């Protein structure tokens, strides 16, 4: 059995001697060997930088929601102004992330349009890269949607709390009004007894003041009920409006996906029509060739028969 000898060190010495003879010194050789062992990091493309920036923004938004969740949900921890400021900051975060995702989508569409040839055929070498970028944008959209879904749950808790806080006030006001009506009857009787003992001009003036007070009380009560009804309806409308905007956003994403599929199907139909037209032309040319072939064959047979 033959023995094998390791010649790796001999090879390294030969390479070193040839490099030194070519003008390389020890520092250059060490740098080259280090570059073989420790590879330099690849330069990031602008698309990758934007995608990573968007991912960091979504992560920052998630951390912000986790930090201020209790402050936003529990009304005893913060005031309404602070809760409104938290909601404003979250809305600004979401809008910025959406704009960044839209920029990435436009970048993909431009690259996809530039990668097509003059016949509308895609370059196969760039198709995988475009598909990868579409996947990156889809992942970012799903992450943003999950974060906004958490915020929607927080807003739903706040709206439900506002509705529950407004409904008992209306019930309590009705009970107070009924009790005030019941207690006003003996008071009116007492006023009448005292007014009977007072002089006539003072009694008439007191009755007028009492009538104006009761009318003003009834008017203020009706206005308070109307304001509370309006407040409850506005809170319900705000909650419904936010839910509708969330569903509209989901439908917009679905419609955009369907539009992309429709555009792709239209392009495929156009390519199919071109192929069909080429096939029809080939069929016509082959038919003409067959007719010409049979004509020449018939003429040759008749010529040979006449010649014989």
PDB file of C-alpha atoms in Angstrom:
ATOM      1  CA  UNK A   1       0.000   0.000   0.000  1.00  0.00           C
ATOM      2  CA  UNK A   2       1.475   3.325  -1.106  1.00  0.00           C
ATOM      3  CA  UNK A   3       2.002   6.087   1.356  1.00  0.00           C
ATOM      4  CA  UNK A   4       0.784   9.650   0.750  1.00  0.00           C
ATOM      5  CA  UNK A   5       2.905  12.656   1.595  1.00  0.00           C
ATOM      6  CA  UNK A   6       1.465  16.016   2.566  1.00  0.00           C
ATOM      7  CA  UNK A   7       2.991  18.653   0.279  1.00  0.00           C
ATOM      8  CA  UNK A   8       0.914  21.600   1.561  1.00  0.00           C
ATOM      9  CA  UNK A   9       3.845  23.298   3.252  1.00  0.00           C
ATOM     10  CA  UNK A  10       5.955  22.884   0.110  1.00  0.00           C
ATOM     11  CA  UNK A  11       3.190  24.501  -1.900  1.00  0.00           C
ATOM     12  CA  UNK A  12       2.964  27.433   0.544  1.00  0.00           C
ATOM     13  CA  UNK A  13       6.750  27.926   0.378  1.00  0.00           C
ATOM     14  CA  UNK A  14       6.676  27.907  -3.425  1.00  0.00           C
ATOM     15  CA  UNK A  15       3.839  30.464  -3.463  1.00  0.00           C
ATOM     16  CA  UNK A  16       5.703  32.659  -0.968  1.00  0.00           C
ATOM     17  CA  UNK A  17       8.928  32.529  -3.003  1.00  0.00           C
ATOM     18  CA  UNK A  18       7.087  33.412  -6.224  1.00  0.00           C
ATOM     19  CA  UNK A  19       5.259  36.284  -4.488  1.00  0.00           C
ATOM     20  CA  UNK A  20       8.529  37.678  -3.080  1.00  0.00           C
ATOM     21  CA  UNK A  21      10.135  37.410  -6.503  1.00  0.00           C
ATOM     22  CA  UNK A  22       7.142  39.332  -7.952  1.00  0.00           C
ATOM     23  CA  UNK A  23       7.717  42.261  -5.575  1.00  0.00           C
ATOM     24  CA  UNK A  24       5.444  41.454  -2.616  1.00  0.00           C
ATOM     25  CA  UNK A  25       6.840  42.007   0.872  1.00  0.00           C
ATOM     26  CA  UNK A  26       5.873  40.258   4.108  1.00  0.00           C
ATOM     27  CA  UNK A  27       3.250  42.831   5.126  1.00  0.00           C
ATOM     28  CA  UNK A  28       1.417  42.513   1.805  1.00  0.00           C
ATOM     29  CA  UNK A  29       1.532  38.735   2.006  1.00  0.00           C
ATOM     30  CA  UNK A  30       0.151  38.833   5.557  1.00  0.00           C
ATOM     31  CA  UNK A  31      -2.670  41.158   4.450  1.00  0.00           C
ATOM     32  CA  UNK A  32      -3.546  38.869   1.528  1.00  0.00           C
ATOM     33  CA  UNK A  33      -3.570  35.771   3.754  1.00  0.00           C
ATOM     34  CA  UNK A  34      -5.741  37.570   6.315  1.00  0.00           C
ATOM     35  CA  UNK A  35      -8.208  38.561   3.577  1.00  0.00           C
ATOM     36  CA  UNK A  36      -8.497  34.879   2.625  1.00  0.00           C
ATOM     37  CA  UNK A  37      -9.287  33.914   6.207  1.00  0.00           C
ATOM     38  CA  UNK A  38     -11.441  36.887   7.294  1.00  0.00           C
ATOM     39  CA  UNK A  39     -13.643  38.000   4.432  1.00  0.00           C
ATOM     40  CA  UNK A  40     -14.633  41.611   4.135  1.00  0.00           C
ATOM     41  CA  UNK A  41     -18.320  42.329   4.709  1.00  0.00           C
ATOM     42  CA  UNK A  42     -20.311  42.802   1.559  1.00  0.00           C
ATOM     43  CA  UNK A  43     -21.532  46.290   0.798  1.00  0.00           C
ATOM     44  CA  UNK A  44     -25.222  46.719   1.424  1.00  0.00           C
ATOM     45  CA  UNK A  45     -27.434  47.889  -1.402  1.00  0.00           C
ATOM     46  CA  UNK A  46     -29.684  50.956  -0.968  1.00  0.00           C
ATOM     47  CA  UNK A  47     -32.727  48.661  -0.976  1.00  0.00           C
ATOM     48  CA  UNK A  48     -31.279  46.562   1.857  1.00  0.00           C
ATOM     49  CA  UNK A  49     -30.375  49.676   3.853  1.00  0.00           C
ATOM     50  CA  UNK A  50     -33.914  51.058   3.476  1.00  0.00           C
ATOM     51  CA  UNK A  51     -35.445  47.700   4.409  1.00  0.00           C
ATOM     52  CA  UNK A  52     -33.290  47.428   7.552  1.00  0.00           C
ATOM     53  CA  UNK A  53     -34.170  51.011   8.481  1.00  0.00           C
ATOM     54  CA  UNK A  54     -37.874  50.230   8.085  1.00  0.00           C
ATOM     55  CA  UNK A  55     -37.470  47.091  10.206  1.00  0.00           C
ATOM     56  CA  UNK A  56     -35.766  49.131  12.935  1.00  0.00           C
ATOM     57  CA  UNK A  57     -38.596  51.675  12.831  1.00  0.00           C
ATOM     58  CA  UNK A  58     -41.205  48.913  13.201  1.00  0.00           C
ATOM     59  CA  UNK A  59     -39.215  47.425  16.106  1.00  0.00           C
ATOM     60  CA  UNK A  60     -39.018  50.851  17.755  1.00  0.00           C
ATOM     61  CA  UNK A  61     -42.784  51.232  17.339  1.00  0.00           C
ATOM     62  CA  UNK A  62     -43.356  47.821  18.940  1.00  0.00           C
ATOM     63  CA  UNK A  63     -41.138  48.753  21.880  1.00  0.00           C
ATOM     64  CA  UNK A  64     -42.940  52.090  22.253  1.00  0.00           C
ATOM     65  CA  UNK A  65     -46.317  50.325  22.398  1.00  0.00           C
ATOM     66  CA  UNK A  66     -45.026  47.792  24.926  1.00  0.00           C
ATOM     67  CA  UNK A  67     -43.639  50.607  27.086  1.00  0.00           C
ATOM     68  CA  UNK A  68     -46.782  52.780  27.050  1.00  0.00           C
ATOM     69  CA  UNK A  69     -49.431  50.038  26.943  1.00  0.00           C
ATOM     70  CA  UNK A  70     -50.441  50.347  30.595  1.00  0.00           C
ATOM     71  CA  UNK A  71     -50.312  54.150  30.476  1.00  0.00           C
ATOM     72  CA  UNK A  72     -52.631  54.209  27.456  1.00  0.00           C
ATOM     73  CA  UNK A  73     -55.119  51.574  28.594  1.00  0.00           C
ATOM     74  CA  UNK A  74     -55.424  52.573  32.273  1.00  0.00           C
ATOM     75  CA  UNK A  75     -57.037  56.003  32.534  1.00  0.00           C
ATOM     76  CA  UNK A  76     -55.943  56.401  36.182  1.00  0.00           C
ATOM     77  CA  UNK A  77     -52.244  56.418  35.240  1.00  0.00           C
ATOM     78  CA  UNK A  78     -52.338  59.237  32.650  1.00  0.00           C
ATOM     79  CA  UNK A  79     -54.581  62.068  31.532  1.00  0.00           C
ATOM     80  CA  UNK A  80     -56.540  62.271  28.290  1.00  0.00           C
ATOM     81  CA  UNK A  81     -54.018  64.727  26.823  1.00  0.00           C
ATOM     82  CA  UNK A  82     -51.157  62.303  27.423  1.00  0.00           C
ATOM     83  CA  UNK A  83     -53.147  59.457  25.883  1.00  0.00           C
ATOM     84  CA  UNK A  84     -53.873  61.635  22.865  1.00  0.00           C
ATOM     85  CA  UNK A  85     -50.165  62.459  22.529  1.00  0.00           C
ATOM     86  CA  UNK A  86     -49.294  58.740  22.636  1.00  0.00           C
ATOM     87  CA  UNK A  87     -51.877  58.061  19.938  1.00  0.00           C
ATOM     88  CA  UNK A  88     -50.507  60.906  17.813  1.00  0.00           C
ATOM     89  CA  UNK A  89     -46.943  59.589  18.073  1.00  0.00           C
ATOM     90  CA  UNK A  90     -48.024  56.059  17.153  1.00  0.00           C
ATOM     91  CA  UNK A  91     -49.963  57.369  14.150  1.00  0.00           C
ATOM     92  CA  UNK A  92     -46.914  59.330  12.987  1.00  0.00           C
ATOM     93  CA  UNK A  93     -44.746  56.200  13.383  1.00  0.00           C
ATOM     94  CA  UNK A  94     -47.185  54.110  11.329  1.00  0.00           C
ATOM     95  CA  UNK A  95     -47.421  56.710   8.560  1.00  0.00           C
ATOM     96  CA  UNK A  96     -43.610  56.935   8.332  1.00  0.00           C
ATOM     97  CA  UNK A  97     -43.293  53.140   8.099  1.00  0.00           C
ATOM     98  CA  UNK A  98     -45.977  53.019   5.404  1.00  0.00           C
ATOM     99  CA  UNK A  99     -44.160  55.667   3.387  1.00  0.00           C
ATOM    100  CA  UNK A 100     -40.904  53.722   3.634  1.00  0.00           C
ATOM    101  CA  UNK A 101     -42.646  50.522   2.491  1.00  0.00           C
ATOM    102  CA  UNK A 102     -44.215  52.405  -0.428  1.00  0.00           C
ATOM    103  CA  UNK A 103     -40.754  53.665  -1.421  1.00  0.00           C
ATOM    104  CA  UNK A 104     -39.453  50.088  -1.413  1.00  0.00           C
ATOM    105  CA  UNK A 105     -42.398  48.958  -3.560  1.00  0.00           C
ATOM    106  CA  UNK A 106     -41.766  51.735  -6.078  1.00  0.00           C
ATOM    107  CA  UNK A 107     -38.076  50.780  -6.178  1.00  0.00           C
ATOM    108  CA  UNK A 108     -39.010  47.152  -6.947  1.00  0.00           C
ATOM    109  CA  UNK A 109     -41.454  48.223  -9.658  1.00  0.00           C
ATOM    110  CA  UNK A 110     -38.832  50.441 -11.307  1.00  0.00           C
ATOM    111  CA  UNK A 111     -36.251  47.670 -11.211  1.00  0.00           C
ATOM    112  CA  UNK A 112     -38.783  45.189 -12.574  1.00  0.00           C
ATOM    113  CA  UNK A 113     -39.668  47.528 -15.434  1.00  0.00           C
ATOM    114  CA  UNK A 114     -36.016  48.159 -16.289  1.00  0.00           C
ATOM    115  CA  UNK A 115     -35.169  44.436 -16.274  1.00  0.00           C
ATOM    116  CA  UNK A 116     -37.575  43.652 -19.121  1.00  0.00           C
ATOM    117  CA  UNK A 117     -36.427  43.455 -22.709  1.00  0.00           C
ATOM    118  CA  UNK A 118     -37.946  45.046 -25.755  1.00  0.00           C
ATOM    119  CA  UNK A 119     -40.394  42.122 -26.146  1.00  0.00           C
ATOM    120  CA  UNK A 120     -41.556  42.369 -22.530  1.00  0.00           C
ATOM    121  CA  UNK A 121     -39.590  39.248 -21.511  1.00  0.00           C
ATOM    122  CA  UNK A 122     -37.996  39.300 -18.079  1.00  0.00           C
ATOM    123  CA  UNK A 123     -34.352  38.632 -17.474  1.00  0.00           C
ATOM    124  CA  UNK A 124     -34.149  35.265 -15.709  1.00  0.00           C
ATOM    125  CA  UNK A 125     -30.984  36.245 -13.812  1.00  0.00           C
ATOM    126  CA  UNK A 126     -32.755  39.183 -12.123  1.00  0.00           C
ATOM    127  CA  UNK A 127     -36.118  37.474 -11.506  1.00  0.00           C
ATOM    128  CA  UNK A 128     -34.936  35.760  -8.303  1.00  0.00           C
ATOM    129  CA  UNK A 129     -33.652  39.051  -6.888  1.00  0.00           C
ATOM    130  CA  UNK A 130     -36.960  40.805  -7.610  1.00  0.00           C
ATOM    131  CA  UNK A 131     -38.914  37.922  -6.046  1.00  0.00           C
ATOM    132  CA  UNK A 132     -36.675  38.129  -2.957  1.00  0.00           C
ATOM    133  CA  UNK A 133     -37.332  41.877  -2.658  1.00  0.00           C
ATOM    134  CA  UNK A 134     -41.083  41.294  -2.975  1.00  0.00           C
ATOM    135  CA  UNK A 135     -40.798  38.817  -0.100  1.00  0.00           C
ATOM    136  CA  UNK A 136     -38.900  41.378   2.011  1.00  0.00           C
ATOM    137  CA  UNK A 137     -41.612  43.991   1.431  1.00  0.00           C
ATOM    138  CA  UNK A 138     -44.321  41.439   2.265  1.00  0.00           C
ATOM    139  CA  UNK A 139     -42.601  40.533   5.547  1.00  0.00           C
ATOM    140  CA  UNK A 140     -42.279  44.211   6.492  1.00  0.00           C
ATOM    141  CA  UNK A 141     -45.962  44.804   5.699  1.00  0.00           C
ATOM    142  CA  UNK A 142     -47.002  41.831   7.846  1.00  0.00           C
ATOM    143  CA  UNK A 143     -44.861  43.022  10.769  1.00  0.00           C
ATOM    144  CA  UNK A 144     -46.337  46.535  10.522  1.00  0.00           C
ATOM    145  CA  UNK A 145     -49.849  45.093  10.326  1.00  0.00           C
ATOM    146  CA  UNK A 146     -49.266  42.997  13.476  1.00  0.00           C
ATOM    147  CA  UNK A 147     -48.065  46.080  15.381  1.00  0.00           C
ATOM    148  CA  UNK A 148     -51.011  48.185  14.204  1.00  0.00           C
ATOM    149  CA  UNK A 149     -53.360  45.345  15.223  1.00  0.00           C
ATOM    150  CA  UNK A 150     -51.999  45.604  18.775  1.00  0.00           C
ATOM    151  CA  UNK A 151     -52.633  49.347  18.763  1.00  0.00           C
ATOM    152  CA  UNK A 152     -56.157  48.764  17.419  1.00  0.00           C
ATOM    153  CA  UNK A 153     -56.848  46.531  20.407  1.00  0.00           C
ATOM    154  CA  UNK A 154     -55.586  49.249  22.747  1.00  0.00           C
ATOM    155  CA  UNK A 155     -57.794  51.857  21.078  1.00  0.00           C
ATOM    156  CA  UNK A 156     -60.783  49.519  21.247  1.00  0.00           C
ATOM    157  CA  UNK A 157     -60.244  49.185  25.010  1.00  0.00           C
ATOM    158  CA  UNK A 158     -60.094  52.970  25.350  1.00  0.00           C
ATOM    159  CA  UNK A 159     -63.252  53.508  23.271  1.00  0.00           C
ATOM    160  CA  UNK A 160     -65.150  50.843  25.186  1.00  0.00           C
ATOM    161  CA  UNK A 161     -64.069  52.441  28.452  1.00  0.00           C
ATOM    162  CA  UNK A 162     -65.282  55.840  27.229  1.00  0.00           C
ATOM    163  CA  UNK A 163     -68.637  54.362  26.225  1.00  0.00           C
ATOM    164  CA  UNK A 164     -69.021  52.583  29.567  1.00  0.00           C
ATOM    165  CA  UNK A 165     -68.108  55.809  31.365  1.00  0.00           C
ATOM    166  CA  UNK A 166     -70.686  57.821  29.413  1.00  0.00           C
ATOM    167  CA  UNK A 167     -73.638  55.426  29.823  1.00  0.00           C
ATOM    168  CA  UNK A 168     -73.820  55.386  33.670  1.00  0.00           C
ATOM    169  CA  UNK A 169     -73.772  59.203  33.735  1.00  0.00           C
ATOM    170  CA  UNK A 170     -76.931  59.284  31.630  1.00  0.00           C
ATOM    171  CA  UNK A 171     -78.652  56.769  33.900  1.00  0.00           C
ATOM    172  CA  UNK A 172     -77.537  58.631  37.022  1.00  0.00           C
ATOM    173  CA  UNK A 173     -78.762  61.948  35.588  1.00  0.00           C
ATOM    174  CA  UNK A 174     -82.209  60.481  34.925  1.00  0.00           C
ATOM    175  CA  UNK A 175     -82.405  59.231  38.516  1.00  0.00           C
ATOM    176  CA  UNK A 176     -81.316  62.630  39.845  1.00  0.00           C
ATOM    177  CA  UNK A 177     -83.907  64.395  37.683  1.00  0.00           C
ATOM    178  CA  UNK A 178     -86.691  62.128  38.965  1.00  0.00           C
ATOM    179  CA  UNK A 179     -85.598  62.699  42.562  1.00  0.00           C
ATOM    180  CA  UNK A 180     -85.438  66.457  41.992  1.00  0.00           C
ATOM    181  CA  UNK A 181     -88.977  66.413  40.609  1.00  0.00           C
ATOM    182  CA  UNK A 182     -90.185  64.478  43.657  1.00  0.00           C
ATOM    183  CA  UNK A 183     -88.441  66.773  46.094  1.00  0.00           C
ATOM    184  CA  UNK A 184     -89.591  69.908  44.285  1.00  0.00           C
ATOM    185  CA  UNK A 185     -93.225  69.181  45.136  1.00  0.00           C
ATOM    186  CA  UNK A 186     -92.965  69.624  48.940  1.00  0.00           C
ATOM    187  CA  UNK A 187     -90.631  72.553  48.402  1.00  0.00           C
ATOM    188  CA  UNK A 188     -93.232  74.189  46.206  1.00  0.00           C
ATOM    189  CA  UNK A 189     -95.842  73.567  48.884  1.00  0.00           C
ATOM    190  CA  UNK A 190     -93.599  75.163  51.500  1.00  0.00           C
ATOM    191  CA  UNK A 191     -92.980  78.117  49.187  1.00  0.00           C
ATOM    192  CA  UNK A 192     -96.691  78.472  48.702  1.00  0.00           C
ATOM    193  CA  UNK A 193     -97.295  78.451  52.465  1.00  0.00           C
ATOM    194  CA  UNK A 194     -94.585  81.055  53.008  1.00  0.00           C
ATOM    195  CA  UNK A 195     -95.750  83.080  50.039  1.00  0.00           C
ATOM    196  CA  UNK A 196     -99.265  83.215  51.458  1.00  0.00           C
ATOM    197  CA  UNK A 197     -97.885  84.946  54.521  1.00  0.00           C
ATOM    198  CA  UNK A 198     -95.861  87.435  52.372  1.00  0.00           C
ATOM    199  CA  UNK A 199     -97.276  90.589  50.792  1.00  0.00           C
ATOM    200  CA  UNK A 200     -98.818  90.392  47.333  1.00  0.00           C
ATOM    201  CA  UNK A 201     -96.000  92.068  45.238  1.00  0.00           C
ATOM    202  CA  UNK A 202     -93.273  89.993  46.880  1.00  0.00           C
ATOM    203  CA  UNK A 203     -95.262  86.789  46.392  1.00  0.00           C
ATOM    204  CA  UNK A 204     -95.766  87.484  42.675  1.00  0.00           C
ATOM    205  CA  UNK A 205     -92.064  88.259  42.206  1.00  0.00           C
ATOM    206  CA  UNK A 206     -91.072  85.081  44.055  1.00  0.00           C
ATOM    207  CA  UNK A 207     -93.375  82.970  41.889  1.00  0.00           C
ATOM    208  CA  UNK A 208     -91.886  84.480  38.723  1.00  0.00           C
ATOM    209  CA  UNK A 209     -88.357  83.728  39.946  1.00  0.00           C
ATOM    210  CA  UNK A 210     -89.337  80.158  40.785  1.00  0.00           C
ATOM    211  CA  UNK A 211     -90.881  79.668  37.334  1.00  0.00           C
ATOM    212  CA  UNK A 212     -87.768  81.031  35.621  1.00  0.00           C
ATOM    213  CA  UNK A 213     -85.538  78.811  37.762  1.00  0.00           C
ATOM    214  CA  UNK A 214     -87.552  75.683  36.924  1.00  0.00           C
ATOM    215  CA  UNK A 215     -87.556  76.561  33.193  1.00  0.00           C
ATOM    216  CA  UNK A 216     -83.807  77.162  33.244  1.00  0.00           C
ATOM    217  CA  UNK A 217     -83.252  73.874  35.100  1.00  0.00           C
ATOM    218  CA  UNK A 218     -85.316  71.952  32.549  1.00  0.00           C
ATOM    219  CA  UNK A 219     -83.457  73.600  29.658  1.00  0.00           C
ATOM    220  CA  UNK A 220     -80.048  72.849  31.171  1.00  0.00           C
ATOM    221  CA  UNK A 221     -81.076  69.251  31.832  1.00  0.00           C
ATOM    222  CA  UNK A 222     -82.175  68.782  28.229  1.00  0.00           C
ATOM    223  CA  UNK A 223     -78.949  70.374  26.977  1.00  0.00           C
ATOM    224  CA  UNK A 224     -76.863  68.080  29.200  1.00  0.00           C
ATOM    225  CA  UNK A 225     -78.696  65.008  27.904  1.00  0.00           C
ATOM    226  CA  UNK A 226     -78.160  66.171  24.319  1.00  0.00           C
ATOM    227  CA  UNK A 227     -74.433  66.758  24.954  1.00  0.00           C
ATOM    228  CA  UNK A 228     -74.038  63.319  26.540  1.00  0.00           C
ATOM    229  CA  UNK A 229     -75.874  61.684  23.635  1.00  0.00           C
ATOM    230  CA  UNK A 230     -73.623  63.506  21.172  1.00  0.00           C
ATOM    231  CA  UNK A 231     -70.508  62.496  23.109  1.00  0.00           C
ATOM    232  CA  UNK A 232     -71.521  58.832  23.096  1.00  0.00           C
ATOM    233  CA  UNK A 233     -72.312  58.916  19.394  1.00  0.00           C
ATOM    234  CA  UNK A 234     -69.018  60.643  18.588  1.00  0.00           C
ATOM    235  CA  UNK A 235     -67.054  58.003  20.513  1.00  0.00           C
ATOM    236  CA  UNK A 236     -68.926  55.226  18.719  1.00  0.00           C
ATOM    237  CA  UNK A 237     -68.379  56.931  15.354  1.00  0.00           C
ATOM    238  CA  UNK A 238     -64.655  57.323  16.081  1.00  0.00           C
ATOM    239  CA  UNK A 239     -64.334  53.636  16.931  1.00  0.00           C
ATOM    240  CA  UNK A 240     -66.262  52.596  13.828  1.00  0.00           C
ATOM    241  CA  UNK A 241     -64.227  54.985  11.682  1.00  0.00           C
ATOM    242  CA  UNK A 242     -60.960  53.518  12.926  1.00  0.00           C
ATOM    243  CA  UNK A 243     -62.161  49.962  12.357  1.00  0.00           C
ATOM    244  CA  UNK A 244     -63.324  50.904   8.874  1.00  0.00           C
ATOM    245  CA  UNK A 245     -59.947  52.478   8.069  1.00  0.00           C
ATOM    246  CA  UNK A 246     -58.213  49.270   9.197  1.00  0.00           C
ATOM    247  CA  UNK A 247     -60.431  47.145   6.957  1.00  0.00           C
ATOM    248  CA  UNK A 248     -59.953  49.582   4.075  1.00  0.00           C
ATOM    249  CA  UNK A 249     -56.169  49.261   4.469  1.00  0.00           C
ATOM    250  CA  UNK A 250     -56.434  45.473   4.327  1.00  0.00           C
ATOM    251  CA  UNK A 251     -58.688  45.671   1.265  1.00  0.00           C
ATOM    252  CA  UNK A 252     -56.271  48.126  -0.385  1.00  0.00           C
ATOM    253  CA  UNK A 253     -53.431  45.636   0.031  1.00  0.00           C
ATOM    254  CA  UNK A 254     -55.594  42.852  -1.403  1.00  0.00           C
ATOM    255  CA  UNK A 255     -56.691  45.054  -4.306  1.00  0.00           C
ATOM    256  CA  UNK A 256     -53.076  45.976  -5.043  1.00  0.00           C
ATOM    257  CA  UNK A 257     -52.122  42.284  -5.063  1.00  0.00           C
ATOM    258  CA  UNK A 258     -55.036  41.504  -7.390  1.00  0.00           C
ATOM    259  CA  UNK A 259     -54.022  44.403  -9.632  1.00  0.00           C
ATOM    260  CA  UNK A 260     -50.473  43.070  -9.888  1.00  0.00           C
ATOM    261  CA  UNK A 261     -51.836  39.637 -10.772  1.00  0.00           C
ATOM    262  CA  UNK A 262     -54.159  41.162 -13.383  1.00  0.00           C
ATOM    263  CA  UNK A 263     -51.267  43.093 -14.953  1.00  0.00           C
ATOM    264  CA  UNK A 264     -49.161  39.941 -15.014  1.00  0.00           C
ATOM    265  CA  UNK A 265     -52.038  37.988 -16.594  1.00  0.00           C
ATOM    266  CA  UNK A 266     -52.496  40.718 -19.226  1.00  0.00           C
ATOM    267  CA  UNK A 267     -48.807  40.557 -20.124  1.00  0.00           C
ATOM    268  CA  UNK A 268     -48.996  36.781 -20.372  1.00  0.00           C
ATOM    269  CA  UNK A 269     -52.031  37.053 -22.667  1.00  0.00           C
ATOM    270  CA  UNK A 270     -50.155  39.525 -24.885  1.00  0.00           C
ATOM    271  CA  UNK A 271     -47.182  37.176 -25.108  1.00  0.00           C
ATOM    272  CA  UNK A 272     -49.578  34.315 -25.895  1.00  0.00           C
ATOM    273  CA  UNK A 273     -51.181  36.352 -28.677  1.00  0.00           C
ATOM    274  CA  UNK A 274     -47.746  37.051 -30.159  1.00  0.00           C
ATOM    275  CA  UNK A 275     -46.887  33.364 -30.056  1.00  0.00           C
ATOM    276  CA  UNK A 276     -50.221  32.503 -31.681  1.00  0.00           C
ATOM    277  CA  UNK A 277     -49.640  35.037 -34.467  1.00  0.00           C
ATOM    278  CA  UNK A 278     -46.182  33.596 -35.092  1.00  0.00           C
ATOM    279  CA  UNK A 279     -47.636  30.086 -35.129  1.00  0.00           C
ATOM    280  CA  UNK A 280     -50.288  31.183 -37.671  1.00  0.00           C
ATOM    281  CA  UNK A 281     -47.593  32.691 -39.887  1.00  0.00           C
ATOM    282  CA  UNK A 282     -45.562  29.487 -39.675  1.00  0.00           C
ATOM    283  CA  UNK A 283     -48.685  27.475 -40.567  1.00  0.00           C
ATOM    284  CA  UNK A 284     -49.297  29.668 -43.611  1.00  0.00           C
ATOM    285  CA  UNK A 285     -45.709  29.343 -44.811  1.00  0.00           C
ATOM    286  CA  UNK A 286     -45.762  25.554 -44.367  1.00  0.00           C
ATOM    287  CA  UNK A 287     -49.067  25.348 -46.263  1.00  0.00           C
ATOM    288  CA  UNK A 288     -47.594  27.341 -49.141  1.00  0.00           C
ATOM    289  CA  UNK A 289     -44.541  25.086 -49.178  1.00  0.00           C
ATOM    290  CA  UNK A 290     -46.726  21.949 -49.314  1.00  0.00           C
ATOM    291  CA  UNK A 291     -48.806  23.327 -52.184  1.00  0.00           C
ATOM    292  CA  UNK A 292     -45.657  24.238 -54.089  1.00  0.00           C
ATOM    293  CA  UNK A 293     -44.151  20.802 -53.381  1.00  0.00           C
ATOM    294  CA  UNK A 294     -47.221  18.940 -54.656  1.00  0.00           C
ATOM    295  CA  UNK A 295     -47.369  21.185 -57.730  1.00  0.00           C
ATOM    296  CA  UNK A 296     -43.724  20.509 -58.610  1.00  0.00           C
ATOM    297  CA  UNK A 297     -44.183  16.784 -57.934  1.00  0.00           C
ATOM    298  CA  UNK A 298     -47.259  16.618 -60.207  1.00  0.00           C
ATOM    299  CA  UNK A 299     -45.491  18.532 -62.961  1.00  0.00           C
ATOM    300  CA  UNK A 300     -42.466  16.206 -62.683  1.00  0.00           C
ATOM    301  CA  UNK A 301     -44.640  13.109 -62.989  1.00  0.00           C
ATOM    302  CA  UNK A 302     -46.434  14.495 -66.040  1.00  0.00           C
ATOM    303  CA  UNK A 303     -43.096  15.452 -67.610  1.00  0.00           C
ATOM    304  CA  UNK A 304     -41.645  11.993 -67.020  1.00  0.00           C
ATOM    305  CA  UNK A 305     -44.768  10.364 -68.474  1.00  0.00           C
ATOM    306  CA  UNK A 306     -44.583  12.572 -71.576  1.00  0.00           C
ATOM    307  CA  UNK A 307     -40.869  11.910 -71.921  1.00  0.00           C
ATOM    308  CA  UNK A 308     -41.338   8.151 -71.807  1.00  0.00           C
TER     309      UNK A 308
END
